[in-house]
XYZ file of N, CA and C in Angstrom:
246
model
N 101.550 102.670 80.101
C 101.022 102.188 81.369
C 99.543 102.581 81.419
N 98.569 101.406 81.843
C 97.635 102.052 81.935
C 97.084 102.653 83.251
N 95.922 103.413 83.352
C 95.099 104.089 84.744
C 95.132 102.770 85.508
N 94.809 101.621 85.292
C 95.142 100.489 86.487
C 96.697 100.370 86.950
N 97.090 100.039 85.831
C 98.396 99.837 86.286
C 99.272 101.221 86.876
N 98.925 102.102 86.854
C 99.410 103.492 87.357
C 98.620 103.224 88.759
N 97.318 103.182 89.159
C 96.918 102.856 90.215
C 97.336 102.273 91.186
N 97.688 100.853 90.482
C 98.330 99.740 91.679
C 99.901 100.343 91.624
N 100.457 100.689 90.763
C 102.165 101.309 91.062
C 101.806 102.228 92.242
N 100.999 103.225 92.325
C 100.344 104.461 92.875
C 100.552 103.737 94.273
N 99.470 102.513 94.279
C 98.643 102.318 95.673
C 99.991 101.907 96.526
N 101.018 100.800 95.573
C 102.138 99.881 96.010
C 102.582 100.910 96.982
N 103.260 101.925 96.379
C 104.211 103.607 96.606
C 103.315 103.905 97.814
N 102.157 103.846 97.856
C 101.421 104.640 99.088
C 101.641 103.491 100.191
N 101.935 102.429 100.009
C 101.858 101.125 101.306
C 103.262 101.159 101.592
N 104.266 101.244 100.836
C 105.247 101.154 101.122
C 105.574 102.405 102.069
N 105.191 103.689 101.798
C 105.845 105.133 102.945
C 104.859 104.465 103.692
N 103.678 104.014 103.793
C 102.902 103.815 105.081
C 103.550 103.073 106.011
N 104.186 102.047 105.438
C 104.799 101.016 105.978
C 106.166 101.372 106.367
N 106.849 102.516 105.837
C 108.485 102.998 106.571
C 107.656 104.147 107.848
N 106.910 104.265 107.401
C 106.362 105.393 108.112
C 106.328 104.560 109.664
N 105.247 103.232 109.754
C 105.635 102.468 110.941
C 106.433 102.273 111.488
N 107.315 101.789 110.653
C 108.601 100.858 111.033
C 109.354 102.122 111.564
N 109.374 103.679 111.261
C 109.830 104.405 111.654
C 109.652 105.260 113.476
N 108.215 105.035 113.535
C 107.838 105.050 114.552
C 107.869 103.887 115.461
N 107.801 102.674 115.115
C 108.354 102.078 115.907
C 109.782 102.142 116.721
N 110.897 102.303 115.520
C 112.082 102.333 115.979
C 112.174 103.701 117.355
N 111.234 104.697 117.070
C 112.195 105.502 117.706
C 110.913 105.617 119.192
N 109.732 104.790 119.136
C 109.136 103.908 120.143
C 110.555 103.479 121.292
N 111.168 102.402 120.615
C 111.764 101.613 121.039
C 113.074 102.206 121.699
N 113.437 103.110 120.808
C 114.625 104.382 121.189
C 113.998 105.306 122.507
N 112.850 105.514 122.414
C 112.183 106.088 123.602
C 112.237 104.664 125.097
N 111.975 103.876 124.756
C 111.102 102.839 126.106
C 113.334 102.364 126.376
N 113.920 102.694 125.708
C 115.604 102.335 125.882
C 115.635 103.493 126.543
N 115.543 104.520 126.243
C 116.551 105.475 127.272
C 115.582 105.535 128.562
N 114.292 105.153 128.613
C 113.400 105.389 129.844
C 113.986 104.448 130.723
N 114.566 103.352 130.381
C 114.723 102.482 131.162
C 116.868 102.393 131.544
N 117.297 103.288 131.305
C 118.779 103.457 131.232
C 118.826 103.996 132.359
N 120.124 103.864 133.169
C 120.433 103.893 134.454
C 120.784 105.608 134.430
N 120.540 106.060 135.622
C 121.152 107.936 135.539
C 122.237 107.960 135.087
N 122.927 108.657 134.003
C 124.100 108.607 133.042
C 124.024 110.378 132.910
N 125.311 110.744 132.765
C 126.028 112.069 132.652
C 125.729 112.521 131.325
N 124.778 114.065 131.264
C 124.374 114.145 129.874
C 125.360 114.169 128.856
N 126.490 113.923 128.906
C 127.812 114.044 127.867
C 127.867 112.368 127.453
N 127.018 111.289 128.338
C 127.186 110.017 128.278
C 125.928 109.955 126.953
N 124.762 110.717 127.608
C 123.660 110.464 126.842
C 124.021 110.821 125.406
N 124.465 112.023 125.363
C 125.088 112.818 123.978
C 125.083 111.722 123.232
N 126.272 111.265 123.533
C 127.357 110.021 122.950
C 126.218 109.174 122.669
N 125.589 108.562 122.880
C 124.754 107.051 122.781
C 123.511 107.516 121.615
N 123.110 109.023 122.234
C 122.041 109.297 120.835
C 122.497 109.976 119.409
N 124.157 110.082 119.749
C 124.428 110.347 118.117
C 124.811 108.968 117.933
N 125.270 107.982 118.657
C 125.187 107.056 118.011
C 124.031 106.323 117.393
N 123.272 106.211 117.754
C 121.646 105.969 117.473
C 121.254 106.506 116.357
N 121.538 108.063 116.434
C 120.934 108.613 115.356
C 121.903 108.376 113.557
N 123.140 107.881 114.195
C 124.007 107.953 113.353
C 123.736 105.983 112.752
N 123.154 104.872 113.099
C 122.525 103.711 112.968
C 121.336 104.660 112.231
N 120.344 105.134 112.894
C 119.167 105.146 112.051
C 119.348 105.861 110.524
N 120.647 106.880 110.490
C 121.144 107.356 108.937
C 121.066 106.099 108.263
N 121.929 105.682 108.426
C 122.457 104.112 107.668
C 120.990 103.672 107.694
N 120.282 103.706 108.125
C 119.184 102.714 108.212
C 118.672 103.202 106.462
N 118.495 104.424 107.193
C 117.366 105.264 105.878
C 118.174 105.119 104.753
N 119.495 105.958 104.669
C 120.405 105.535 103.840
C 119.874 103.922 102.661
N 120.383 103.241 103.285
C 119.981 101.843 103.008
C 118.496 101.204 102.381
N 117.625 102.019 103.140
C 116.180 101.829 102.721
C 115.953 102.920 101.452
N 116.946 103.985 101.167
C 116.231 104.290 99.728
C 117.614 103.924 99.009
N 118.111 103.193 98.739
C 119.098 101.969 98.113
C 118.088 101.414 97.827
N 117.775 100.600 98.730
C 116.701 99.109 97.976
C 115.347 99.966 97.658
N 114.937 100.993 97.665
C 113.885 101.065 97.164
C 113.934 101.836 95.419
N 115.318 101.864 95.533
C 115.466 102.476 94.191
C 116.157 101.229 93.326
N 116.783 100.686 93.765
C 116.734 99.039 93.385
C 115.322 98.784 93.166
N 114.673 98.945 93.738
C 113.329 97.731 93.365
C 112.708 98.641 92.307
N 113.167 99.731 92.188
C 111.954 100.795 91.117
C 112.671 100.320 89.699
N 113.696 100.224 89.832
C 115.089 99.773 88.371
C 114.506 98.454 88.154
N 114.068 97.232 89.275
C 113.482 95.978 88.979
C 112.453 95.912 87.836
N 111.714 97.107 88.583
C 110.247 97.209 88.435
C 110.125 97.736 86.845
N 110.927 98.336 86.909
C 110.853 99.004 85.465
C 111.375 98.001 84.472
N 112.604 96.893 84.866
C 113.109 96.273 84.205
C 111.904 95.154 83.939
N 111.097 94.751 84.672
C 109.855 93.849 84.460
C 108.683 94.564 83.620
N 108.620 95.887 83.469
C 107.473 96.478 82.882
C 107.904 96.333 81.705
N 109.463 96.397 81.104
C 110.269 96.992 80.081
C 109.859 94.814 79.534
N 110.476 94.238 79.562
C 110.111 92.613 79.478
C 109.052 92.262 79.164
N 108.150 92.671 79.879
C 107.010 92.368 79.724
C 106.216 93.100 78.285
């Protein structure tokens, strides 16, 4: 591999956490402006709804380093071809 091509692998890797990094703050944006706007609920109600939440955003992450280790096996399988 060369210093370019280590670069742009480099730069790809740096856009991509930049980019979960958003999408991460967004979600929990959105997890914030949801419970601001939820009717007065019994904190044993709230409990319940933010392990569920938090137990969706596992799976989320879960899932997102699946495909990102999929795409590194791609990636390698195209460097390896090439």
């Amino acid at each position: 591999m060369t210093e370019n091509e280590y670069d742009e692998t480099f730069d790809m890797q740096m856009e991509r956490e930049h980019q979960l990094n958003l999408d991460r703050m967004r979600q929990f944006k959105l997890i914030g402006e949801q419970i601001s706007k939820m009717p007065d609920a019994s904190p044993k109600v709230l409990e319940i709804e933010v392990r569920y939440l938090m137990g969706i955003i596992s799976e989320l992450e879960t899932r997102i380093k699946e495909l990102e280790s999929e795409a590194r096996r791609l990636e390698m399988l195209l460097t390896r071809a090439n």
